[in-house]
mmCIF file of C-alpha atoms and ligand atoms in Angstrom:
data_model
loop_
_atom_site.group_PDB
_atom_site.id
_atom_site.type_symbol
_atom_site.label_atom_id
_atom_site.label_comp_id
_atom_site.label_asym_id
_atom_site.label_seq_id
_atom_site.Cartn_x
_atom_site.Cartn_y
_atom_site.Cartn_z
ATOM 1 C CA UNK A 1307 3.595 40.781 12.624
ATOM 2 C CA UNK A 1308 0.139 39.195 12.509
ATOM 3 C CA UNK A 1309 -0.787 40.400 15.981
ATOM 4 C CA UNK A 1310 -4.432 41.353 16.086
ATOM 5 C CA UNK A 1311 -4.795 40.460 12.429
ATOM 6 C CA UNK A 1312 -7.433 37.892 11.713
ATOM 7 C CA UNK A 1313 -6.450 35.028 9.437
ATOM 8 C CA UNK A 1314 -9.304 33.557 7.391
ATOM 9 C CA UNK A 1315 -9.312 29.885 6.428
ATOM 10 C CA UNK A 1316 -10.680 30.869 3.020
ATOM 11 C CA UNK A 1317 -11.045 34.617 2.502
ATOM 12 C CA UNK A 1318 -14.173 35.105 0.396
ATOM 13 C CA UNK A 1319 -14.573 38.673 1.590
ATOM 14 C CA UNK A 1320 -11.224 39.759 0.198
ATOM 15 C CA UNK A 1321 -12.182 38.290 -3.164
ATOM 16 C CA UNK A 1322 -15.513 40.131 -3.043
ATOM 17 C CA UNK A 1323 -13.823 43.453 -2.310
ATOM 18 C CA UNK A 1324 -11.548 42.913 -5.333
ATOM 19 C CA UNK A 1325 -14.445 42.057 -7.657
ATOM 20 C CA UNK A 1326 -17.168 44.171 -6.093
ATOM 21 C CA UNK A 1327 -17.817 46.503 -9.004
ATOM 22 C CA UNK A 1328 -18.132 44.007 -11.865
ATOM 23 C CA UNK A 1329 -20.129 41.620 -9.680
ATOM 24 C CA UNK A 1330 -22.576 44.305 -8.596
ATOM 25 C CA UNK A 1331 -23.039 45.498 -12.166
ATOM 26 C CA UNK A 1332 -23.620 41.950 -13.273
ATOM 27 C CA UNK A 1333 -26.223 41.401 -10.546
ATOM 28 C CA UNK A 1334 -27.967 44.685 -11.422
ATOM 29 C CA UNK A 1335 -28.336 43.700 -15.062
ATOM 30 C CA UNK A 1336 -30.183 40.526 -14.055
ATOM 31 C CA UNK A 1337 -32.379 42.402 -11.560
ATOM 32 C CA UNK A 1338 -33.384 44.918 -14.202
ATOM 33 C CA UNK A 1339 -34.179 42.318 -16.849
ATOM 34 C CA UNK A 1340 -35.881 39.966 -14.400
ATOM 35 C CA UNK A 1341 -35.049 36.670 -16.169
ATOM 36 C CA UNK A 1342 -34.230 34.917 -12.916
ATOM 37 C CA UNK A 1343 -34.661 31.361 -14.185
ATOM 38 C CA UNK A 1344 -32.580 30.169 -17.173
ATOM 39 C CA UNK A 1345 -31.760 33.744 -18.123
ATOM 40 C CA UNK A 1346 -29.123 34.741 -20.658
ATOM 41 C CA UNK A 1347 -26.125 34.492 -18.272
ATOM 42 C CA UNK A 1348 -26.869 30.796 -17.690
ATOM 43 C CA UNK A 1349 -26.288 29.937 -21.344
ATOM 44 C CA UNK A 1350 -23.331 32.297 -21.564
ATOM 45 C CA UNK A 1351 -21.685 30.702 -18.515
ATOM 46 C CA UNK A 1352 -22.314 27.173 -19.824
ATOM 47 C CA UNK A 1353 -20.596 28.124 -23.059
ATOM 48 C CA UNK A 1354 -17.619 29.709 -21.260
ATOM 49 C CA UNK A 1355 -17.200 26.747 -18.918
ATOM 50 C CA UNK A 1356 -17.254 24.219 -21.754
ATOM 51 C CA UNK A 1357 -14.644 26.279 -23.630
ATOM 52 C CA UNK A 1358 -12.425 26.542 -20.561
ATOM 53 C CA UNK A 1359 -12.575 22.839 -19.751
ATOM 54 C CA UNK A 1360 -12.350 21.772 -23.372
ATOM 55 C CA UNK A 1361 -15.489 19.639 -23.406
ATOM 56 C CA UNK A 1362 -18.336 19.875 -25.924
ATOM 57 C CA UNK A 1363 -21.231 20.315 -23.499
ATOM 58 C CA UNK A 1364 -21.700 21.996 -20.143
ATOM 59 C CA UNK A 1365 -25.034 21.935 -18.322
ATOM 60 C CA UNK A 1366 -25.386 23.879 -15.075
ATOM 61 C CA UNK A 1367 -27.607 22.743 -12.214
ATOM 62 C CA UNK A 1368 -28.521 23.547 -8.614
ATOM 63 C CA UNK A 1369 -25.468 22.085 -6.835
ATOM 64 C CA UNK A 1370 -22.626 19.588 -7.131
ATOM 65 C CA UNK A 1371 -24.612 16.793 -5.496
ATOM 66 C CA UNK A 1372 -27.470 17.114 -8.015
ATOM 67 C CA UNK A 1373 -24.890 17.151 -10.809
ATOM 68 C CA UNK A 1374 -23.780 13.669 -9.706
ATOM 69 C CA UNK A 1375 -27.380 12.523 -9.218
ATOM 70 C CA UNK A 1376 -28.451 13.702 -12.671
ATOM 71 C CA UNK A 1377 -25.701 11.691 -14.361
ATOM 72 C CA UNK A 1378 -26.431 8.525 -12.381
ATOM 73 C CA UNK A 1379 -30.145 8.944 -13.205
ATOM 74 C CA UNK A 1380 -29.414 9.408 -16.904
ATOM 75 C CA UNK A 1381 -27.249 6.259 -16.902
ATOM 76 C CA UNK A 1382 -30.039 4.331 -15.167
ATOM 77 C CA UNK A 1383 -27.882 3.388 -12.156
ATOM 78 C CA UNK A 1384 -30.218 1.617 -9.750
ATOM 79 C CA UNK A 1385 -30.796 -1.209 -7.256
ATOM 80 C CA UNK A 1386 -28.517 -4.161 -7.904
ATOM 81 C CA UNK A 1387 -25.711 -2.006 -9.339
ATOM 82 C CA UNK A 1388 -22.260 -1.446 -7.845
ATOM 83 C CA UNK A 1389 -20.538 1.931 -8.047
ATOM 84 C CA UNK A 1390 -16.870 2.160 -7.002
ATOM 85 C CA UNK A 1391 -15.919 5.324 -5.108
ATOM 86 C CA UNK A 1392 -12.912 6.537 -3.106
ATOM 87 C CA UNK A 1393 -13.350 5.986 0.624
ATOM 88 C CA UNK A 1394 -11.789 9.372 1.432
ATOM 89 C CA UNK A 1395 -14.143 12.068 0.120
ATOM 90 C CA UNK A 1396 -17.024 14.347 1.011
ATOM 91 C CA UNK A 1397 -20.189 12.366 1.818
ATOM 92 C CA UNK A 1398 -22.060 13.430 -1.354
ATOM 93 C CA UNK A 1399 -19.921 11.149 -3.579
ATOM 94 C CA UNK A 1400 -21.187 8.093 -1.710
ATOM 95 C CA UNK A 1401 -24.628 9.451 -0.899
ATOM 96 C CA UNK A 1402 -25.779 9.851 -4.512
ATOM 97 C CA UNK A 1403 -25.015 6.196 -5.239
ATOM 98 C CA UNK A 1404 -27.169 5.041 -2.323
ATOM 99 C CA UNK A 1405 -29.885 7.576 -3.172
ATOM 100 C CA UNK A 1406 -30.289 5.937 -6.589
ATOM 101 C CA UNK A 1407 -30.689 2.580 -4.809
ATOM 102 C CA UNK A 1408 -27.271 1.274 -5.920
ATOM 103 C CA UNK A 1409 -24.473 0.035 -3.651
ATOM 104 C CA UNK A 1410 -21.294 2.086 -3.151
ATOM 105 C CA UNK A 1411 -18.067 0.083 -2.991
ATOM 106 C CA UNK A 1412 -15.430 2.024 -1.055
ATOM 107 C CA UNK A 1413 -11.859 1.963 -2.395
ATOM 108 C CA UNK A 1414 -8.760 2.842 -0.377
ATOM 109 C CA UNK A 1415 -6.596 5.792 -1.410
ATOM 110 C CA UNK A 1416 -2.975 6.578 -2.199
ATOM 111 C CA UNK A 1417 -1.358 8.247 0.812
ATOM 112 C CA UNK A 1418 0.618 10.738 -1.287
ATOM 113 C CA UNK A 1419 -2.180 12.070 -3.509
ATOM 114 C CA UNK A 1420 -5.241 11.303 -1.304
ATOM 115 C CA UNK A 1421 -6.941 9.981 -4.457
ATOM 116 C CA UNK A 1422 -8.358 6.550 -5.340
ATOM 117 C CA UNK A 1423 -5.714 3.817 -5.614
ATOM 118 C CA UNK A 1424 -6.100 2.233 -9.094
ATOM 119 C CA UNK A 1425 -4.650 -1.135 -8.032
ATOM 120 C CA UNK A 1426 -7.114 -1.460 -5.172
ATOM 121 C CA UNK A 1427 -9.882 -0.383 -7.542
ATOM 122 C CA UNK A 1428 -9.093 -3.154 -9.998
ATOM 123 C CA UNK A 1429 -8.865 -5.718 -7.183
ATOM 124 C CA UNK A 1430 -12.314 -4.700 -5.943
ATOM 125 C CA UNK A 1431 -13.818 -4.904 -9.434
ATOM 126 C CA UNK A 1432 -12.394 -8.419 -9.894
ATOM 127 C CA UNK A 1433 -13.700 -9.512 -6.494
ATOM 128 C CA UNK A 1434 -17.194 -8.260 -7.317
ATOM 129 C CA UNK A 1435 -17.135 -10.140 -10.624
ATOM 130 C CA UNK A 1436 -16.202 -13.343 -8.770
ATOM 131 C CA UNK A 1437 -18.927 -12.887 -6.150
ATOM 132 C CA UNK A 1438 -21.327 -12.284 -9.039
ATOM 133 C CA UNK A 1439 -24.282 -10.923 -7.070
ATOM 134 C CA UNK A 1440 -24.479 -7.210 -7.777
ATOM 135 C CA UNK A 1441 -23.515 -5.778 -11.139
ATOM 136 C CA UNK A 1442 -20.440 -3.518 -11.467
ATOM 137 C CA UNK A 1443 -21.674 -0.453 -13.384
ATOM 138 C CA UNK A 1444 -19.649 2.671 -12.721
ATOM 139 C CA UNK A 1445 -16.624 4.284 -11.103
ATOM 140 C CA UNK A 1446 -16.776 7.735 -9.512
ATOM 141 C CA UNK A 1447 -13.346 9.309 -9.062
ATOM 142 C CA UNK A 1448 -12.808 12.410 -6.929
ATOM 143 C CA UNK A 1449 -10.187 15.097 -7.621
ATOM 144 C CA UNK A 1450 -9.570 15.572 -3.935
ATOM 145 C CA UNK A 1451 -8.292 18.940 -2.678
ATOM 146 C CA UNK A 1452 -7.921 20.130 -6.300
ATOM 147 C CA UNK A 1453 -5.637 17.356 -7.596
ATOM 148 C CA UNK A 1454 -6.954 15.267 -10.518
ATOM 149 C CA UNK A 1455 -7.218 11.529 -9.812
ATOM 150 C CA UNK A 1456 -4.967 9.034 -11.624
ATOM 151 C CA UNK A 1457 -6.935 9.068 -14.890
ATOM 152 C CA UNK A 1458 -4.301 7.376 -17.008
ATOM 153 C CA UNK A 1459 -4.756 4.206 -14.948
ATOM 154 C CA UNK A 1460 -8.434 4.576 -14.082
ATOM 155 C CA UNK A 1461 -9.681 5.368 -17.608
ATOM 156 C CA UNK A 1462 -7.970 2.150 -18.765
ATOM 157 C CA UNK A 1463 -9.627 0.148 -15.978
ATOM 158 C CA UNK A 1464 -13.078 1.586 -16.789
ATOM 159 C CA UNK A 1465 -12.600 0.610 -20.427
ATOM 160 C CA UNK A 1466 -11.271 -2.872 -19.630
ATOM 161 C CA UNK A 1467 -14.315 -3.763 -17.496
ATOM 162 C CA UNK A 1468 -16.906 -1.801 -19.479
ATOM 163 C CA UNK A 1469 -17.768 0.571 -16.632
ATOM 164 C CA UNK A 1470 -18.973 4.149 -16.796
ATOM 165 C CA UNK A 1471 -16.468 6.647 -15.419
ATOM 166 C CA UNK A 1472 -17.754 9.761 -13.646
ATOM 167 C CA UNK A 1473 -15.293 12.442 -12.510
ATOM 168 C CA UNK A 1474 -16.455 14.202 -9.334
ATOM 169 C CA UNK A 1475 -14.588 17.453 -9.919
ATOM 170 C CA UNK A 1476 -16.345 19.409 -7.149
ATOM 171 C CA UNK A 1477 -12.915 20.312 -5.762
ATOM 172 C CA UNK A 1478 -10.974 19.819 -8.956
ATOM 173 C CA UNK A 1479 -12.036 22.650 -11.274
ATOM 174 C CA UNK A 1480 -8.890 24.295 -12.659
ATOM 175 C CA UNK A 1481 -6.633 21.249 -12.177
ATOM 176 C CA UNK A 1482 -4.811 19.573 -15.073
ATOM 177 C CA UNK A 1483 -2.881 16.525 -16.183
ATOM 178 C CA UNK A 1484 -0.605 17.691 -18.967
ATOM 179 C CA UNK A 1485 -2.893 19.779 -21.161
ATOM 180 C CA UNK A 1486 -6.084 17.927 -20.161
ATOM 181 C CA UNK A 1487 -8.160 19.952 -17.747
ATOM 182 C CA UNK A 1488 -10.114 18.632 -14.775
ATOM 183 C CA UNK A 1489 -13.799 18.013 -15.599
ATOM 184 C CA UNK A 1490 -12.827 16.574 -18.993
ATOM 185 C CA UNK A 1491 -12.021 13.019 -17.814
ATOM 186 C CA UNK A 1492 -14.215 9.942 -18.021
ATOM 187 C CA UNK A 1493 -17.645 9.732 -19.697
ATOM 188 C CA UNK A 1494 -18.949 12.711 -17.765
ATOM 189 C CA UNK A 1495 -17.743 15.047 -15.028
ATOM 190 C CA UNK A 1496 -19.268 17.346 -12.429
ATOM 191 C CA UNK A 1497 -18.249 20.348 -10.414
ATOM 192 C CA UNK A 1498 -19.692 22.394 -7.560
ATOM 193 C CA UNK A 1499 -19.933 26.166 -7.155
ATOM 194 C CA UNK A 1500 -20.453 26.012 -3.376
ATOM 195 C CA UNK A 1501 -18.817 29.247 -2.124
ATOM 196 C CA UNK A 1502 -15.651 27.638 -0.715
ATOM 197 C CA UNK A 1503 -14.821 25.532 -3.798
ATOM 198 C CA UNK A 1504 -12.042 26.639 -6.193
ATOM 199 C CA UNK A 1505 -14.674 28.390 -8.357
ATOM 200 C CA UNK A 1506 -17.543 29.349 -6.063
ATOM 201 C CA UNK A 1507 -20.700 31.428 -6.364
ATOM 202 C CA UNK A 1508 -22.742 33.145 -3.604
ATOM 203 C CA UNK A 1509 -25.001 30.215 -2.831
ATOM 204 C CA UNK A 1510 -25.373 26.736 -4.268
ATOM 205 C CA UNK A 1511 -24.579 25.804 -7.845
ATOM 206 C CA UNK A 1512 -23.143 22.992 -9.935
ATOM 207 C CA UNK A 1513 -22.329 21.854 -13.458
ATOM 208 C CA UNK A 1514 -22.009 18.755 -15.613
ATOM 209 C CA UNK A 1515 -19.519 18.297 -18.445
ATOM 210 C CA UNK A 1516 -19.680 15.709 -21.214
ATOM 211 C CA UNK A 1517 -18.813 15.122 -24.852
ATOM 212 C CA UNK A 1518 -21.817 12.787 -25.104
ATOM 213 C CA UNK A 1519 -24.681 14.656 -26.836
ATOM 214 C CA UNK A 1520 -27.257 12.021 -25.975
ATOM 215 C CA UNK A 1521 -26.363 12.217 -22.278
ATOM 216 C CA UNK A 1522 -26.578 16.008 -22.455
ATOM 217 C CA UNK A 1523 -30.113 15.884 -23.884
ATOM 218 C CA UNK A 1524 -31.182 13.416 -21.176
ATOM 219 C CA UNK A 1525 -29.821 15.661 -18.445
ATOM 220 C CA UNK A 1526 -31.405 18.807 -19.882
ATOM 221 C CA UNK A 1527 -34.726 17.012 -19.546
ATOM 222 C CA UNK A 1528 -34.000 15.521 -16.104
ATOM 223 C CA UNK A 1529 -33.021 18.898 -14.601
ATOM 224 C CA UNK A 1530 -36.487 20.289 -15.452
ATOM 225 C CA UNK A 1531 -38.878 17.595 -14.150
ATOM 226 C CA UNK A 1532 -38.124 15.112 -16.947
ATOM 227 C CA UNK A 1533 -39.613 17.472 -19.518
ATOM 228 C CA UNK A 1534 -40.448 16.409 -23.062
ATOM 229 C CA UNK A 1535 -41.507 19.214 -25.463
ATOM 230 C CA UNK A 1536 -41.879 21.559 -22.480
ATOM 231 C CA UNK A 1537 -42.188 21.363 -18.722
ATOM 232 C CA UNK A 1538 -45.877 20.432 -18.898
ATOM 233 C CA UNK A 1539 -45.056 17.425 -21.066
ATOM 234 C CA UNK A 1540 -43.219 15.055 -18.756
ATOM 235 C CA UNK A 1541 -41.575 11.990 -20.234
ATOM 236 C CA UNK A 1542 -39.581 10.800 -17.215
ATOM 237 C CA UNK A 1543 -39.169 11.387 -13.477
ATOM 238 C CA UNK A 1544 -36.637 14.144 -12.963
ATOM 239 C CA UNK A 1545 -35.623 16.926 -10.593
ATOM 240 C CA UNK A 1546 -35.969 20.682 -10.355
ATOM 241 C CA UNK A 1547 -32.275 21.521 -10.510
ATOM 242 C CA UNK A 1548 -31.321 24.720 -12.313
ATOM 243 C CA UNK A 1549 -28.602 27.285 -11.631
ATOM 244 C CA UNK A 1550 -30.097 30.730 -10.833
ATOM 245 C CA UNK A 1551 -29.380 33.439 -13.408
ATOM 246 C CA UNK A 1552 -28.019 35.595 -10.564
ATOM 247 C CA UNK A 1553 -25.464 32.944 -9.623
ATOM 248 C CA UNK A 1554 -24.482 32.541 -13.271
ATOM 249 C CA UNK A 1555 -23.953 36.307 -13.535
ATOM 250 C CA UNK A 1556 -21.704 36.214 -10.457
ATOM 251 C CA UNK A 1557 -19.806 33.195 -11.770
ATOM 252 C CA UNK A 1558 -19.051 34.873 -15.107
ATOM 253 C CA UNK A 1559 -17.137 37.584 -13.220
ATOM 254 C CA UNK A 1560 -15.473 35.085 -10.881
ATOM 255 C CA UNK A 1561 -14.412 32.843 -13.765
ATOM 256 C CA UNK A 1562 -12.538 35.807 -15.287
ATOM 257 C CA UNK A 1563 -10.581 36.365 -12.081
ATOM 258 C CA UNK A 1564 -10.028 32.615 -11.719
ATOM 259 C CA UNK A 1565 -8.504 32.427 -15.197
ATOM 260 C CA UNK A 1566 -6.630 35.730 -15.056
ATOM 261 C CA UNK A 1567 -4.813 35.353 -11.741
ATOM 262 C CA UNK A 1568 -6.502 33.369 -8.950
ATOM 263 C CA UNK A 1569 -5.447 29.910 -10.095
ATOM 264 C CA UNK A 1570 -1.862 31.039 -10.495
ATOM 265 C CA UNK A 1571 -1.941 32.871 -7.173
ATOM 266 C CA UNK A 1572 -3.174 29.864 -5.240
ATOM 267 C CA UNK A 1573 -0.401 27.751 -6.783
ATOM 268 C CA UNK A 1574 2.101 30.348 -5.624
ATOM 269 C CA UNK A 1575 0.698 30.106 -2.076
ATOM 270 C CA UNK A 1576 1.090 26.307 -2.173
ATOM 271 C CA UNK A 1577 4.700 26.731 -3.259
ATOM 272 C CA UNK A 1578 5.404 29.140 -0.386
ATOM 273 C CA UNK A 1579 3.933 26.702 2.121
ATOM 274 C CA UNK A 1580 5.796 23.680 0.762
ATOM 275 C CA UNK A 1581 9.152 25.469 0.694
ATOM 276 C CA UNK A 1582 8.739 26.412 4.329
ATOM 277 C CA UNK A 1583 7.169 23.218 5.683
ATOM 278 C CA UNK A 1584 8.732 20.354 3.748
ATOM 279 C CA UNK A 1585 11.390 19.578 6.355
ATOM 280 C CA UNK A 1586 9.063 19.422 9.326
ATOM 281 C CA UNK A 1587 5.791 17.816 8.092
ATOM 282 C CA UNK A 1588 4.591 15.725 5.139
ATOM 283 C CA UNK A 1589 3.489 18.296 2.552
ATOM 284 C CA UNK A 1590 1.183 17.523 -0.405
ATOM 285 C CA UNK A 1591 2.889 15.866 -3.357
ATOM 286 C CA UNK A 1592 1.883 16.740 -6.898
ATOM 287 C CA UNK A 1593 2.902 14.045 -9.411
ATOM 288 C CA UNK A 1594 4.815 15.034 -12.573
ATOM 289 C CA UNK A 1595 2.581 16.676 -15.180
ATOM 290 C CA UNK A 1596 -0.189 17.237 -12.629
ATOM 291 C CA UNK A 1597 -1.463 20.685 -11.669
ATOM 292 C CA UNK A 1598 -3.725 21.290 -8.677
ATOM 293 C CA UNK A 1599 -6.346 23.976 -8.119
ATOM 294 C CA UNK A 1600 -5.678 23.703 -4.364
ATOM 295 C CA UNK A 1601 -9.180 23.444 -2.958
ATOM 296 C CA UNK A 1602 -7.233 22.573 0.205
ATOM 297 C CA UNK A 1603 -3.605 22.564 1.293
ATOM 298 C CA UNK A 1604 -3.331 19.524 3.566
ATOM 299 C CA UNK A 1605 -0.347 18.398 5.581
ATOM 300 C CA UNK A 1606 0.099 15.075 7.404
ATOM 301 C CA UNK A 1607 1.365 14.826 10.981
ATOM 302 C CA UNK A 1608 2.954 11.850 12.718
ATOM 303 C CA UNK A 1609 0.047 10.989 14.993
ATOM 304 C CA UNK A 1610 -3.435 11.957 16.060
ATOM 305 C CA UNK A 1611 -1.995 13.357 19.307
ATOM 306 C CA UNK A 1612 0.555 15.502 17.506
ATOM 307 C CA UNK A 1613 -2.238 16.849 15.284
ATOM 308 C CA UNK A 1614 -4.473 17.687 18.257
ATOM 309 C CA UNK A 1615 -1.605 19.532 19.923
ATOM 310 C CA UNK A 1616 -0.840 21.495 16.749
ATOM 311 C CA UNK A 1617 -4.488 22.466 16.168
ATOM 312 C CA UNK A 1618 -4.785 23.813 19.711
ATOM 313 C CA UNK A 1619 -1.496 25.704 19.539
ATOM 314 C CA UNK A 1620 -2.279 27.252 16.149
ATOM 315 C CA UNK A 1621 -5.723 28.250 17.334
ATOM 316 C CA UNK A 1622 -4.050 30.124 20.224
ATOM 317 C CA UNK A 1623 -2.158 32.109 17.577
ATOM 318 C CA UNK A 1624 -5.367 32.927 15.711
ATOM 319 C CA UNK A 1625 -4.604 30.440 12.908
ATOM 320 C CA UNK A 1626 -7.682 28.438 11.827
ATOM 321 C CA UNK A 1627 -7.317 24.860 10.554
ATOM 322 C CA UNK A 1628 -9.780 22.185 9.422
ATOM 323 C CA UNK A 1629 -9.827 18.402 9.362
ATOM 324 C CA UNK A 1630 -10.906 17.143 5.928
ATOM 325 C CA UNK A 1631 -12.032 14.475 6.635
ATOM 326 C CA UNK A 1632 -12.323 13.090 10.145
ATOM 327 C CA UNK A 1633 -14.286 9.972 9.143
ATOM 328 C CA UNK A 1634 -13.989 7.633 6.139
ATOM 329 C CA UNK A 1635 -17.103 6.686 4.174
ATOM 330 C CA UNK A 1636 -17.045 3.066 5.394
ATOM 331 C CA UNK A 1637 -17.370 4.234 9.011
ATOM 332 C CA UNK A 1638 -20.338 6.542 8.392
ATOM 333 C CA UNK A 1639 -23.455 5.556 10.350
ATOM 334 C CA UNK A 1640 -25.548 5.950 7.206
ATOM 335 C CA UNK A 1641 -23.569 3.068 5.634
ATOM 336 C CA UNK A 1642 -23.504 0.696 8.602
ATOM 337 C CA UNK A 1643 -25.693 -1.751 6.645
ATOM 338 C CA UNK A 1644 -22.855 -2.290 4.136
ATOM 339 C CA UNK A 1645 -20.967 -4.438 6.647
ATOM 340 C CA UNK A 1646 -17.595 -2.677 6.657
ATOM 341 C CA UNK A 1647 -15.574 -2.465 9.870
ATOM 342 C CA UNK A 1648 -12.710 -0.512 11.392
ATOM 343 C CA UNK A 1649 -9.442 -1.840 9.942
ATOM 344 C CA UNK A 1650 -10.810 -2.529 6.450
ATOM 345 C CA UNK A 1651 -9.057 0.488 4.853
ATOM 346 C CA UNK A 1652 -5.541 0.972 6.143
ATOM 347 C CA UNK A 1653 -4.559 4.151 4.328
ATOM 348 C CA UNK A 1654 -7.834 6.057 4.561
ATOM 349 C CA UNK A 1655 -8.108 5.331 8.281
ATOM 350 C CA UNK A 1656 -4.532 6.472 8.868
ATOM 351 C CA UNK A 1657 -4.973 9.660 6.837
ATOM 352 C CA UNK A 1658 -8.166 10.582 8.720
ATOM 353 C CA UNK A 1659 -6.101 10.597 11.916
ATOM 354 C CA UNK A 1660 -3.141 12.659 10.771
ATOM 355 C CA UNK A 1661 -4.374 15.044 8.078
ATOM 356 C CA UNK A 1662 -4.757 18.778 8.655
ATOM 357 C CA UNK A 1663 -5.795 21.490 6.187
ATOM 358 C CA UNK A 1664 -4.253 24.959 6.511
ATOM 359 C CA UNK A 1665 -5.661 28.375 5.533
ATOM 360 C CA UNK A 1666 -5.672 28.420 1.723
ATOM 361 C CA UNK A 1667 -6.958 30.842 -0.906
ATOM 362 C CA UNK A 1668 -5.579 33.027 -3.724
ATOM 363 C CA UNK A 1669 -5.500 36.167 -1.569
ATOM 364 C CA UNK A 1670 -3.143 34.812 1.095
ATOM 365 C CA UNK A 1671 0.108 36.814 1.120
ATOM 366 C CA UNK A 1672 3.650 35.588 1.649
ATOM 367 C CA UNK A 1673 3.944 37.303 5.011
ATOM 368 C CA UNK A 1674 0.963 35.387 6.361
ATOM 369 C CA UNK A 1675 2.217 32.087 4.940
ATOM 370 C CA UNK A 1676 5.541 32.859 6.666
ATOM 371 C CA UNK A 1677 3.807 33.501 9.950
ATOM 372 C CA UNK A 1678 1.729 30.302 9.780
ATOM 373 C CA UNK A 1679 4.690 28.177 8.664
ATOM 374 C CA UNK A 1680 6.980 29.513 11.375
ATOM 375 C CA UNK A 1681 4.421 28.636 14.016
ATOM 376 C CA UNK A 1682 3.994 25.121 12.627
ATOM 377 C CA UNK A 1683 7.748 24.520 12.452
ATOM 378 C CA UNK A 1684 8.142 25.801 15.994
ATOM 379 C CA UNK A 1685 5.254 23.966 17.632
ATOM 380 C CA UNK A 1686 5.769 20.719 15.809
HETATM 381 C C1 PLP B 1072 -18.637 19.768 -2.296
HETATM 382 C C2 PLP B 1072 -18.572 18.421 -2.865
HETATM 383 C C3 PLP B 1072 -19.687 17.794 -3.453
HETATM 384 C C4 PLP B 1072 -21.073 18.383 -3.416
HETATM 385 O O1 PLP B 1072 -21.206 19.645 -3.919
HETATM 386 P P1 PLP B 1072 -22.439 20.580 -3.430
HETATM 387 O O2 PLP B 1072 -22.453 21.683 -4.421
HETATM 388 O O3 PLP B 1072 -22.137 21.011 -2.045
HETATM 389 O O4 PLP B 1072 -23.670 19.745 -3.509
HETATM 390 C C5 PLP B 1072 -19.522 16.563 -4.046
HETATM 391 N N1 PLP B 1072 -18.329 15.942 -4.046
HETATM 392 C C6 PLP B 1072 -17.232 16.487 -3.478
HETATM 393 C C7 PLP B 1072 -15.931 15.759 -3.528
HETATM 394 C C8 PLP B 1072 -17.325 17.735 -2.845
HETATM 395 O O5 PLP B 1072 -16.238 18.263 -2.275
#
């Protein structure tokens, strides 16, 4: 059935072919006007994104990593501060904390949702208060693989201990808890428009969301060299971190498709997978009231060996897979000075050994999901 047909892990080309005309027209308009930096589509996109998410302010920037950096800079996070982050994430979540001179505190995850475990978070906060050396300042949650973190619990913890809460929604855009959309939780939130994210552009891009007007003004200055009245009046040390007008023009078209059918389609694909795979492997679990934007569809195998065997066998069938993520933050060489060791994080370490992400995108059809699932059920 799929003989000779190539299966993409995330099919960006298919999406482009669907949206080619509006995207090309959108690009042409920018080329003809020539307002490549902070042109009219940038403001238009920021408005549309803030409306979609349901947050007062949206500020775009150069990428999802800068989005995190800009918020930490605006909050004055620095040497001597502790920032609590999930141990199972993409490196950027931890990296930005260290880049600002602060110390990341890794927190173990929940094995069902892959997101930060609130009980372990509170334990770590209490321990750091007892040790009383570095100052607990902020929590960064991650909406891993498209599923919002446990905000009901974590927002309460942030409030109880007087900590800033930053939602890293790089993978979470489009997710929901009840009627509250991803990128609306905490004091501020970020997302990334890296091409493979749920809402991606054709290069790098990112955005910040907040209801805090003061924070928004700070970040507008920080993203253009800490500008005061203009960019030749510099009142603080900032970055050069703007979203290109061309990328904004592309994103306006992609956001339409995302809202109109892509988000629904990718949820349908997840349903097809889970129906077919639930009796043979551990499939992702979505808690009641939660809605995922499915940045990844990740199954869990019984062992590292079983996973290796499955990857090889699927590859033989032309089915690509990915391991997100092979290594927890506490085992990264860049963090060896923090003094963590193997065995410190039971769940994260286990998940790194058994997790496997399958081809996932809104343009995957039922026949292909059937083919992939049959192979997995057979091989496994
Ligand atoms: C992709 C990603 C980032 C960084 O986004 P970029 O746009 O690539 O800089 C940050 N956090 C998480 C969880 C991510 O997945």
